[in-house]
Coordinates of C-alpha atoms in Angstrom, one line a residue:
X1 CA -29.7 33.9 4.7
X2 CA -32.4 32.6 7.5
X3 CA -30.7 30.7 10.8
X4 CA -32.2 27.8 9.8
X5 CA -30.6 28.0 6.1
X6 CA -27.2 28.6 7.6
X7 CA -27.9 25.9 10.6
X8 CA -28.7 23.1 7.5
X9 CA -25.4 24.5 5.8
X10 CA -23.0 24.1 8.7
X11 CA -24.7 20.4 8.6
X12 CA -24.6 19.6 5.4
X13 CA -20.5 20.6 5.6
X14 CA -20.2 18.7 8.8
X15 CA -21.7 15.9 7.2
X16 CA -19.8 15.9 4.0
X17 CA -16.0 16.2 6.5
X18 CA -17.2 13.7 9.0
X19 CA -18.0 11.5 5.6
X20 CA -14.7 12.6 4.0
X21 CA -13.1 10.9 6.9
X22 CA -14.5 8.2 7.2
X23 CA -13.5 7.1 3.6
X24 CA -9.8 7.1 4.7
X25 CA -7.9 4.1 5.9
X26 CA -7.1 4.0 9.4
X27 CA -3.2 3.4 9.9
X28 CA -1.7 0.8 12.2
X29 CA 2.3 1.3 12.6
X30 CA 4.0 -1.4 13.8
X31 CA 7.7 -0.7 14.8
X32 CA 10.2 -2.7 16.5
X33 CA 13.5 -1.7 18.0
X34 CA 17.0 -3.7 17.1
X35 CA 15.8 -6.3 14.4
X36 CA 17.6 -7.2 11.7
X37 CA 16.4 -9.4 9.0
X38 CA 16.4 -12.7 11.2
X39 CA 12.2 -12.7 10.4
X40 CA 11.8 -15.8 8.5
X41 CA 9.5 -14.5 5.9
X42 CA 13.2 -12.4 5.1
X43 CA 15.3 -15.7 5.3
X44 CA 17.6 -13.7 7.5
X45 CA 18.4 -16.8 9.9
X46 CA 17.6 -20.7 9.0
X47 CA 15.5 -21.2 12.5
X48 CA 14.0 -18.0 13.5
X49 CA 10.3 -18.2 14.4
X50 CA 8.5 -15.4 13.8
X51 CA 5.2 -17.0 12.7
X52 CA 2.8 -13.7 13.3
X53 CA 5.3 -11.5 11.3
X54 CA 5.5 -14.0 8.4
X55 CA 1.5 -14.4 8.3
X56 CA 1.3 -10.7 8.5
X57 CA 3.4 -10.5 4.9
X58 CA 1.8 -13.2 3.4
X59 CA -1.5 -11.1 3.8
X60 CA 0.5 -8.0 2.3
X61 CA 4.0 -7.2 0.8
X62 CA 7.0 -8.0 2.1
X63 CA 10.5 -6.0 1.1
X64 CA 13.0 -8.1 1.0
X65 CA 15.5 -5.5 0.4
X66 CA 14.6 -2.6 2.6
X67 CA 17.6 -0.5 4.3
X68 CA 17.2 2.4 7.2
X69 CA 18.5 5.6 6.5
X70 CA 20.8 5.3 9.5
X71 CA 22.1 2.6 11.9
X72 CA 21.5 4.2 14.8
X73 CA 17.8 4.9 16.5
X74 CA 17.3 8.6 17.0
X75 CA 18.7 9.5 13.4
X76 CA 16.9 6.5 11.8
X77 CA 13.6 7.8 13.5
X78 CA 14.2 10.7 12.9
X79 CA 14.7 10.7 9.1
X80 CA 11.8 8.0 8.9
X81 CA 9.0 10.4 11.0
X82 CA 10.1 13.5 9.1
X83 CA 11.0 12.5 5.5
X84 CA 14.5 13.6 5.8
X85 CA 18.0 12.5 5.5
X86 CA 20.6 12.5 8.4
X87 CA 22.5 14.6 5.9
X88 CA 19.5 16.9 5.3
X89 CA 19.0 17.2 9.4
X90 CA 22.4 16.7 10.3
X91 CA 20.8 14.5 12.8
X92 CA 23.4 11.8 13.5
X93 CA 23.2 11.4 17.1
X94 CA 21.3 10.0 19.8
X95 CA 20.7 13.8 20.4
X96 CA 19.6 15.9 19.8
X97 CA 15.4 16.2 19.6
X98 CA 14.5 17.7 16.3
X99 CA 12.6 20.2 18.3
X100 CA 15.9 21.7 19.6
X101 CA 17.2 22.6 16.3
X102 CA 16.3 26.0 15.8
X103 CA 15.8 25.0 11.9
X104 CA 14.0 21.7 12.6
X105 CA 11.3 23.1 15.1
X106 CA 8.4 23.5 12.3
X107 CA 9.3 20.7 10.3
X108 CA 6.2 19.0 10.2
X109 CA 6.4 15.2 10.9
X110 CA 4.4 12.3 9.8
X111 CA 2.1 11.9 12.6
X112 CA 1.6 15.6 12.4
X113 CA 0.7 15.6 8.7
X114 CA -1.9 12.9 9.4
X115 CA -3.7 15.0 11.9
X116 CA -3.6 18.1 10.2
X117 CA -5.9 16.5 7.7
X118 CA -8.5 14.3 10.4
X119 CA -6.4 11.3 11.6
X120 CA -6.8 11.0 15.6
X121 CA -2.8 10.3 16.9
X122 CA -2.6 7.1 19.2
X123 CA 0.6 5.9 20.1
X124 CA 2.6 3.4 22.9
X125 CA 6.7 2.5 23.4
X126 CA 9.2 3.5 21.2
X127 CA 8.4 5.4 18.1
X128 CA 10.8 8.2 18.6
X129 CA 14.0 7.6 20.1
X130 CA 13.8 8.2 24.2
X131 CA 11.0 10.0 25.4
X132 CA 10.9 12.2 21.9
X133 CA 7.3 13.0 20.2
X134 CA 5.7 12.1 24.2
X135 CA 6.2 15.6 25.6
X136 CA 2.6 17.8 25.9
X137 CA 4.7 20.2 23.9
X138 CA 5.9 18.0 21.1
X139 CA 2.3 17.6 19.3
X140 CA 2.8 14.4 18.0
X141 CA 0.2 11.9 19.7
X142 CA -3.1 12.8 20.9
X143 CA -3.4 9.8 22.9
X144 CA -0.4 8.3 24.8
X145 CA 0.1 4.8 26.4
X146 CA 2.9 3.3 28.2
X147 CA 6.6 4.8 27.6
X148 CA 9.1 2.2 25.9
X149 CA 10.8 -0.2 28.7
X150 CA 12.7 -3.4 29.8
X151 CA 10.4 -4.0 32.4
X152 CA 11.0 -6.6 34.9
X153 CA 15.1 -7.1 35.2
X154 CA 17.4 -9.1 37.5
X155 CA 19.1 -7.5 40.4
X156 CA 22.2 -7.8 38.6
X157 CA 23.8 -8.1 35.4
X158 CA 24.1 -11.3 34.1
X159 CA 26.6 -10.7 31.5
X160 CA 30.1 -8.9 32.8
X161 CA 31.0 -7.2 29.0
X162 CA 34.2 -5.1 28.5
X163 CA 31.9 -1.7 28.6
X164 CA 29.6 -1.8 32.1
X165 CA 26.1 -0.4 30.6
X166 CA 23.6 -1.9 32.4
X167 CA 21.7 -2.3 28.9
X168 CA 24.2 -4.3 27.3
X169 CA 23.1 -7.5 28.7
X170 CA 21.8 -10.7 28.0
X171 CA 20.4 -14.9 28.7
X172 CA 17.6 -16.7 30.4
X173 CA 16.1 -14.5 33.4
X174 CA 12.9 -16.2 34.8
X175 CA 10.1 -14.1 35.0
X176 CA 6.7 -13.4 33.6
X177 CA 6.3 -12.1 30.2
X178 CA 3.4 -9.9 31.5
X179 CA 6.0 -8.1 33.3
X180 CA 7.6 -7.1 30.2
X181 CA 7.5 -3.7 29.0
X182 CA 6.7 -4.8 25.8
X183 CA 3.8 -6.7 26.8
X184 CA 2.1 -4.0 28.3
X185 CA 3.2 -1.7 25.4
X186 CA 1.2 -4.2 23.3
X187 CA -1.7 -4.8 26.1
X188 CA -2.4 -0.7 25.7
X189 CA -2.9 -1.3 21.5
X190 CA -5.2 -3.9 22.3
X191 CA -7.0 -2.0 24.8
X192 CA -7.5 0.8 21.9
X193 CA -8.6 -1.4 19.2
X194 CA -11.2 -3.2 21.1
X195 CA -12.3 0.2 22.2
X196 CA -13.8 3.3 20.9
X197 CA -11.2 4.7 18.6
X198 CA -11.9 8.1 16.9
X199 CA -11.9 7.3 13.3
X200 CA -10.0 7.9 11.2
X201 CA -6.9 6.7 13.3
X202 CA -3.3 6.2 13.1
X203 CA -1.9 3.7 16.2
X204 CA 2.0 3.5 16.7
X205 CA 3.1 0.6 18.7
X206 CA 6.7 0.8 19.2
X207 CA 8.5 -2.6 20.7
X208 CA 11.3 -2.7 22.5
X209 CA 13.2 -5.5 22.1
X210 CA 15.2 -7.5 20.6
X211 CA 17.2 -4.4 21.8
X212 CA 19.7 -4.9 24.4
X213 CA 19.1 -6.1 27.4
X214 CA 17.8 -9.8 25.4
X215 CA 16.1 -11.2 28.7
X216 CA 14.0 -14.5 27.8
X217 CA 12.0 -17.1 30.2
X218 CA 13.4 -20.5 29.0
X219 CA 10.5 -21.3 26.7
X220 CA 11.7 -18.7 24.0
X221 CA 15.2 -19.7 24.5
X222 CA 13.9 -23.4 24.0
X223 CA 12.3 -22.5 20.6
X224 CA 16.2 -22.8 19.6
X225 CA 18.9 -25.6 19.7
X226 CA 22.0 -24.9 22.1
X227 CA 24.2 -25.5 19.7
X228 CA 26.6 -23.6 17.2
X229 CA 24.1 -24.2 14.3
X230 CA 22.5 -21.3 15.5
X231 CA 25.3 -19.2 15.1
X232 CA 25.4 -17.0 11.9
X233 CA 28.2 -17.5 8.9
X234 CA 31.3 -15.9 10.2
X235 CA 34.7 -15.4 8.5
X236 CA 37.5 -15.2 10.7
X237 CA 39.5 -11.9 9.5
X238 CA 36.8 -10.8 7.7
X239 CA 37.7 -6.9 8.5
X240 CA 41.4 -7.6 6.4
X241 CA 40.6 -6.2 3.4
X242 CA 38.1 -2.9 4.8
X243 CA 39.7 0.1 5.6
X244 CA 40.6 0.9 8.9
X245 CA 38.0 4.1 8.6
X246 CA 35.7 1.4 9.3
X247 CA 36.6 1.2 12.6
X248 CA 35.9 4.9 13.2
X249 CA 32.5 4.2 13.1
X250 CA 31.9 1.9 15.9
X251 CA 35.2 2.7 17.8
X252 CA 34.3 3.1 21.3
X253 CA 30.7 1.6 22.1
X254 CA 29.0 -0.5 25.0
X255 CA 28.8 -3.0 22.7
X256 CA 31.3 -5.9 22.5
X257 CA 33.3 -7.3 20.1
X258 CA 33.2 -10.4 18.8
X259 CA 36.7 -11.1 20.7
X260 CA 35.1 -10.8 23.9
X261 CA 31.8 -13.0 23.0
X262 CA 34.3 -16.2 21.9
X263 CA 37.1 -15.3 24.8
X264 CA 34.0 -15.4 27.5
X265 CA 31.8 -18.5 25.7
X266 CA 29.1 -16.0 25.4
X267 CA 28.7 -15.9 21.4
X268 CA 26.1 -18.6 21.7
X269 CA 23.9 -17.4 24.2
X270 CA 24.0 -13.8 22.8
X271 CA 22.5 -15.1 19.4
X272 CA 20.3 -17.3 21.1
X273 CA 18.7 -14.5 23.4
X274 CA 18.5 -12.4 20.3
X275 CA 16.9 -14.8 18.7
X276 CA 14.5 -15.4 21.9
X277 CA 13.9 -12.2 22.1
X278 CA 12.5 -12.0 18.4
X279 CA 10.3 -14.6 18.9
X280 CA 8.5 -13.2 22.2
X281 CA 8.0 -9.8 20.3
X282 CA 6.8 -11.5 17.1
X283 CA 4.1 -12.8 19.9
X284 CA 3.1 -9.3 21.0
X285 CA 3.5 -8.2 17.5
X286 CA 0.6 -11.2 16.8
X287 CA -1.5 -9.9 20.0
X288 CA -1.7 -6.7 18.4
X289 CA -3.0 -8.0 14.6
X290 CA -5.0 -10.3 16.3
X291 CA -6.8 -7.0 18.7
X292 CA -6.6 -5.2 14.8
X293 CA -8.9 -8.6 13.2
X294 CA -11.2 -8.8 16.1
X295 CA -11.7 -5.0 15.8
X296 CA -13.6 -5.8 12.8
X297 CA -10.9 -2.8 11.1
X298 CA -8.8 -5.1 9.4
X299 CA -10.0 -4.5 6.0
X300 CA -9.9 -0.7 6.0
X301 CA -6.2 0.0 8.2
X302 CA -3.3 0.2 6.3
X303 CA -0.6 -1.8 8.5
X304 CA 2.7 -1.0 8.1
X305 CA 5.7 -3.1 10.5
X306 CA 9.2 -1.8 10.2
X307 CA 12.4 -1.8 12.2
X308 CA 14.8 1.5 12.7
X309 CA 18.1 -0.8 11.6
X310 CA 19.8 -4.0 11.9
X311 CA 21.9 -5.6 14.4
X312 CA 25.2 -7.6 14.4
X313 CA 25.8 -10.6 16.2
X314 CA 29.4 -11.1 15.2
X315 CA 29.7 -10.9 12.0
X316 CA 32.0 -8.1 11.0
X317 CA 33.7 -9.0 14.3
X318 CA 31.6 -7.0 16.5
X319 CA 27.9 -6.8 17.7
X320 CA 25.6 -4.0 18.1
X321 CA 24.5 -1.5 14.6
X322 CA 26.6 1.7 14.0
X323 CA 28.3 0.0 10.0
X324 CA 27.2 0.0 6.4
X325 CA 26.8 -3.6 6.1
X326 CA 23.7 -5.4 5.5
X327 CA 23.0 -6.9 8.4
X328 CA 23.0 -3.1 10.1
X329 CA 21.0 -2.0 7.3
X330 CA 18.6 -4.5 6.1
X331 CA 15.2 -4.4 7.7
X332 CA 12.0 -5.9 7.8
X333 CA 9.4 -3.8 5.8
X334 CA 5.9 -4.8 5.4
X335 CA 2.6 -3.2 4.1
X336 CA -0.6 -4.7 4.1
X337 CA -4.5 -3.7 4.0
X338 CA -6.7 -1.9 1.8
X339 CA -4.2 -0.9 -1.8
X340 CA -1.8 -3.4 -0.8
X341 CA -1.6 -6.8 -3.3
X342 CA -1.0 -10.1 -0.9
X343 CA 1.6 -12.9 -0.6
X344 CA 3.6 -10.3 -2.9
X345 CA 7.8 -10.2 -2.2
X346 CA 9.4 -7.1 -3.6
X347 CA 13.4 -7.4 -4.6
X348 CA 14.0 -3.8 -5.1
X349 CA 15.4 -1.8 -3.1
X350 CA 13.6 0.4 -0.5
X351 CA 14.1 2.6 2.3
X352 CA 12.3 3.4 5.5
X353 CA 12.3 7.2 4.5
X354 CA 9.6 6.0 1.2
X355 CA 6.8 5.4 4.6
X356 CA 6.3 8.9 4.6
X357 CA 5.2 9.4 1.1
X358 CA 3.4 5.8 0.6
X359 CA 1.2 6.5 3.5
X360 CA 0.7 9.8 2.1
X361 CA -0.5 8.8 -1.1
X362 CA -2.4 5.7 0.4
X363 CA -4.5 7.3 2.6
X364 CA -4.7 9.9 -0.5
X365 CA -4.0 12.9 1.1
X366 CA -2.4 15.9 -0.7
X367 CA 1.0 15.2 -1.8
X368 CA 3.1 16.7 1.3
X369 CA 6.6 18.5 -0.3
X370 CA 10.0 18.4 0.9
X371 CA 9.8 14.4 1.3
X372 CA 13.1 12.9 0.1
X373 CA 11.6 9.4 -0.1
X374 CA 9.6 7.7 -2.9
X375 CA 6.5 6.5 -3.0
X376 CA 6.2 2.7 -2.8
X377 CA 2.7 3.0 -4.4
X378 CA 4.0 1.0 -7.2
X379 CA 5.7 -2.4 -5.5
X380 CA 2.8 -2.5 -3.6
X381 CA 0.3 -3.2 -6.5
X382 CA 2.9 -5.0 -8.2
X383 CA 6.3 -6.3 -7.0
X384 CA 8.1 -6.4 -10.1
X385 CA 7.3 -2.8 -10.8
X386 CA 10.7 -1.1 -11.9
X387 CA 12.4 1.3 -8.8
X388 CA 15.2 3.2 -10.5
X389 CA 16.1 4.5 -6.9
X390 CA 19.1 2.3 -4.5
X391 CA 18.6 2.4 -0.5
X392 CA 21.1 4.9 1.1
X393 CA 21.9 4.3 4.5
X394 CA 23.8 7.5 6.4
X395 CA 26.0 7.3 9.2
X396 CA 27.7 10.3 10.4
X397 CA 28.7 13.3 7.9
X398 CA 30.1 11.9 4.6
X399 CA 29.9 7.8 5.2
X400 CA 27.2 6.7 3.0
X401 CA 26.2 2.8 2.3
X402 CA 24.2 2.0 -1.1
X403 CA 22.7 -1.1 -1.9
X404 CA 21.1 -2.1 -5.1
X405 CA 19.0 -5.6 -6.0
X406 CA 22.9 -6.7 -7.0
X407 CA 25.1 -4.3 -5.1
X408 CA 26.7 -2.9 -1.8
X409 CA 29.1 0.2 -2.2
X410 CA 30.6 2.3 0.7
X411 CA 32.0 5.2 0.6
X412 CA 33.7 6.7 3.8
X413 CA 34.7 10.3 4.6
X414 CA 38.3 10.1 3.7
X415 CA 37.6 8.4 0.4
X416 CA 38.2 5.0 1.0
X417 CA 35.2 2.7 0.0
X418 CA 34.1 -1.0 -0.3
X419 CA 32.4 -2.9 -3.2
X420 CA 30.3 -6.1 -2.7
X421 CA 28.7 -8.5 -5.4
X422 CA 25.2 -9.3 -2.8
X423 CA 24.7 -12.0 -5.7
X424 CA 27.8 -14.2 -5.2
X425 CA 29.1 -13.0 -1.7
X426 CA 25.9 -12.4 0.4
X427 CA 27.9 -12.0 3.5
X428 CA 29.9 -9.4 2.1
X429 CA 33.5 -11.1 2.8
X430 CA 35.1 -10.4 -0.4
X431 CA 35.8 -6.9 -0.8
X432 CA 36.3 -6.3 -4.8
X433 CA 36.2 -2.1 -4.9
X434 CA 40.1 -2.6 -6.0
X435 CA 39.7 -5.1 -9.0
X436 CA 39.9 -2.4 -12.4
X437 CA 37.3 -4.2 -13.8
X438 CA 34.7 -2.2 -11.5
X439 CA 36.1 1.1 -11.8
X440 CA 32.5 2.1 -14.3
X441 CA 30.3 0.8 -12.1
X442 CA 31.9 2.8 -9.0
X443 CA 31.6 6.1 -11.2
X444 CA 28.0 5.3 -11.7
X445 CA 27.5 4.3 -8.0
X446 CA 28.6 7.3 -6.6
X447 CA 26.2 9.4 -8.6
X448 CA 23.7 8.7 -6.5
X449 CA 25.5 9.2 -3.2
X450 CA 25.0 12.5 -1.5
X451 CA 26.7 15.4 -2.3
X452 CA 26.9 17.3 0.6
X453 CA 26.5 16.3 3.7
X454 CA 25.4 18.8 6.8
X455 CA 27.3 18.9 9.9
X456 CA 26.3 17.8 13.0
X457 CA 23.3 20.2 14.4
X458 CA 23.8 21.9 17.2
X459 CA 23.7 19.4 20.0
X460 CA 25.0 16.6 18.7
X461 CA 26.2 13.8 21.4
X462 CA 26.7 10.1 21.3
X463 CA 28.3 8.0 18.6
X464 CA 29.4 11.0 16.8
X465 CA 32.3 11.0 14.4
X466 CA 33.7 13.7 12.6
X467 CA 36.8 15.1 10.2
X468 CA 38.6 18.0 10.4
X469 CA 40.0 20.1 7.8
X470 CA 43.4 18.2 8.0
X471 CA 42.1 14.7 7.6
X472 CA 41.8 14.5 11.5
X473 CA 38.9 11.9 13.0
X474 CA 37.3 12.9 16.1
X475 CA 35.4 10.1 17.9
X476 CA 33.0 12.1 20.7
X477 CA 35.1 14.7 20.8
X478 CA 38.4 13.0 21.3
X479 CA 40.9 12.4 18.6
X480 CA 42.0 9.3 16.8
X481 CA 45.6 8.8 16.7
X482 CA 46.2 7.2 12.9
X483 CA 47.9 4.2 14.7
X484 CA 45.6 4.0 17.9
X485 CA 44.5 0.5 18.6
X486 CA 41.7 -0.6 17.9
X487 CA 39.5 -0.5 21.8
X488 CA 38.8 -3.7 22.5
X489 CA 40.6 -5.9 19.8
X490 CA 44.2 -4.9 19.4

């Protein structure tokens, strides 16, 4: 074989990988940290504004009833980026890393599957939880922009809550929303799409808020009345008729109860810088589609905007995530771009661990194994399409949440469990897993809950709760007494 025979061949192969390439669909990941289904295109909240979200899923598919996997960031990352369950990983924590678990170091995660097959990693704020995936040594991203962040802040707290975390905070701070972290989070994504970007790419932009602390100029907060209509439905002793195991699961947090939000007047504000909050990212979340349209990429990237879980905002009696209820669970989900049928809104249930595969077989790369999600292939090119699967949502070893298109079942660790018809009682204040008459459909329920569940790897820290052998719950490593009281409340 001459040089110049074997200099035409190394072209000619060059030529067909570059063209290979150049057939796939870019990927643009939208993430956003905290939200619960108050996006208007969900009907999570009577008068959010979230205009750029909601124009977003009329040009795709919107799930209307998508769950996370956990209700807590690093485990609900976690499970998303790698295709896993928290009871596969045993990742239940806010640590540890998957790269510190001896048996998690080669698992190989989204990002990483992309660019094993030609996709150029791009990626700003909060994807993983901390400063996971940003490390030289964690070979996620080839290209990095600014960290996650509050940004500008006030001196001082503004809020004085029951737990003294300087994140837990919230109301009307003036400053400049270019000062934000999540403006310049956003301002790097532009920068990348109205540059050079090595084709085929996938860009993560990862928002901070509407995670604590909610700081908003007056503007956002004026998008909303200051009045109680903006509070959401509450029932007072709503928590009567759930098990006390309940409580196990959010027992100590920096988060506040509900008690404390009416008892201080702050109930009102805390919804309404929530809300605030929602609004400004929905702007940045619009700065970025906008970059994406400009581009002149819009028709060949596959978008793709989720959140890691819900929040409360005193429903249940307390705020913050860390339940099985849906308004921890229930997340925005939207796909739209090249494969993806618009102004569709899917009812079955779906969960952030089916990313993994759909993108898979979207960009149609070779099926990756292991995944324990499903393909949502089939929703997306038609919304009625049947889904035999329900969302599972994890938190801590052996408390699992499952929600069908009609039902909400929970099972905790010691057995207890709640039933919910989502039908009749959307708010999930009438808890019917007593009544004899739904004894058959518990049986079938639980079939699909996990059988096993792995312990907590090797690290495990923060918000962990665990069982003995002799029915004993240990809250971060410190026992609950069966008649403690409950912090905060009792």
């Amino acid at each position: 074989m001459t040089h110049f025979f074997k200099a035409c061949l190394v072209l000619t192969v060059l030529s067909i990988s570059q063209l290979q390439a150049a057939e796939k669909p870019n990927i643009l990941m939208i993430a956003i940290d905290d939200q619960n289904d108050w996006i208007g295109c969900l009907d999570g909240h009577p008068a959010i504004k979230t205009p750029n979200i909601d124009a977003l899923a009329k040009r795709g598919t919107v799930f209307l009833n998508a769950h996370c996997q956990s209700p807590l960031c690093n485990p609900s990352r976690t499970s998303l980026m790698t295709g896993k369950r928290p009871d596969t990983t045993g990742i239940y924590g806010l640590a540890p890393w998957i790269r510190e678990v001896d048996e998690l170091k080669s698992i190989v995660t989204l990002p990483q599957y992309l660019h094993d097959h030609g996709y150029r990693n791009y990626s700003t704020g909060k994807i993983y939880h901390g400063g996971n995936g940003r490390r030289k040594t964690d070979n996620e991203f080839q290209e990095l922009g600014p960290p996650a962040g509050v940004g500008v802040r006030p001196k001082e707290k503004l809020v004085d809550t029951p737990a003294k975390h300087p994140l837990v905070d919230w109301g009307v701070f003036p400053h400049k929303d270019e000062d934000k972290g999540d403006w310049q989070v956003a301002s790097w994504g532009v920068e990348q799409l109205r540059g050079e970007m090595q084709e085929p790419f996938f860009l993560s932009v990862g928002f901070f808020l509407p995670h604590v602390p909610c700081y908003a100029t007056q503007k956002w907060f004026d998008l909303y009345p200051d009045d109680d209509s903006v509070l959401p439905p509450f029932l007072q002793n709503d928590r009567a008729d759930t098990p006390r195991f309940s409580w196990y699961l959010h027992w100590k947090l920096p988060e506040p109860r509900h008690k404390f939000l009416v008892e201080s007047n702050q109930w009102r504000n805390l919804v309404r810088s929530y809300l605030a909050s929602t609004s400004f990212v929905d702007s940045q979340v619009g700065r970025v589609l906008e970059a994406l349209e400009l581009s002149g990429h819009q028709d060949d990237t596959i978008v793709v905007l989720w959140s890691d879980h819900g929040w409360h905002l005193g429903e249940k009696e307390i705020t913050g995530k860390n339940t099985l209820w849906d308004r921890s669970t229930r997340v925005p989900l939207i796909f739209a771009g090249p494969g993806v049928v618009a102004g569709q809104r899917c009812k079955s249930p779906a969960e952030l661990l089916d990313i993994y595969p759909t993108l898979v077989e979207m960009c149609d790369l070779p099926e990756k194994e292991g995944l324990e999600g499903h393909s949502l292939t089939p929703q997306l090119a038609d919304a009625t399409a049947k889904r035999e699967w329900p969302a599972i949502t994890t938190h801590n070893a052996g408390n699992h949440g499952l929600r069908t298109d009609k039902w909400r079942y929970i099972r905790y660790a010691d057995g207890s469990d709640e039933l919910y018809d989502m039908t009749s009682d959307p708010n999930e204040w009438h808890n019917v897993a007593d009544k004899k008459e739904h004894a058959k459909l518990i049986e079938k329920l639980s079939r699909y809950l996990p059988r096993t569940s792995a312990d907590p790897a090797p690290g495990s820290a923060h918000r962990i709760l665990t069982m003995d052998a002799m029915g004993n719950v240990i809250w971060e490593g410190s026992p609950i007494g069966k008649d403690d009281p409950i912090p905060e409340l009792d």
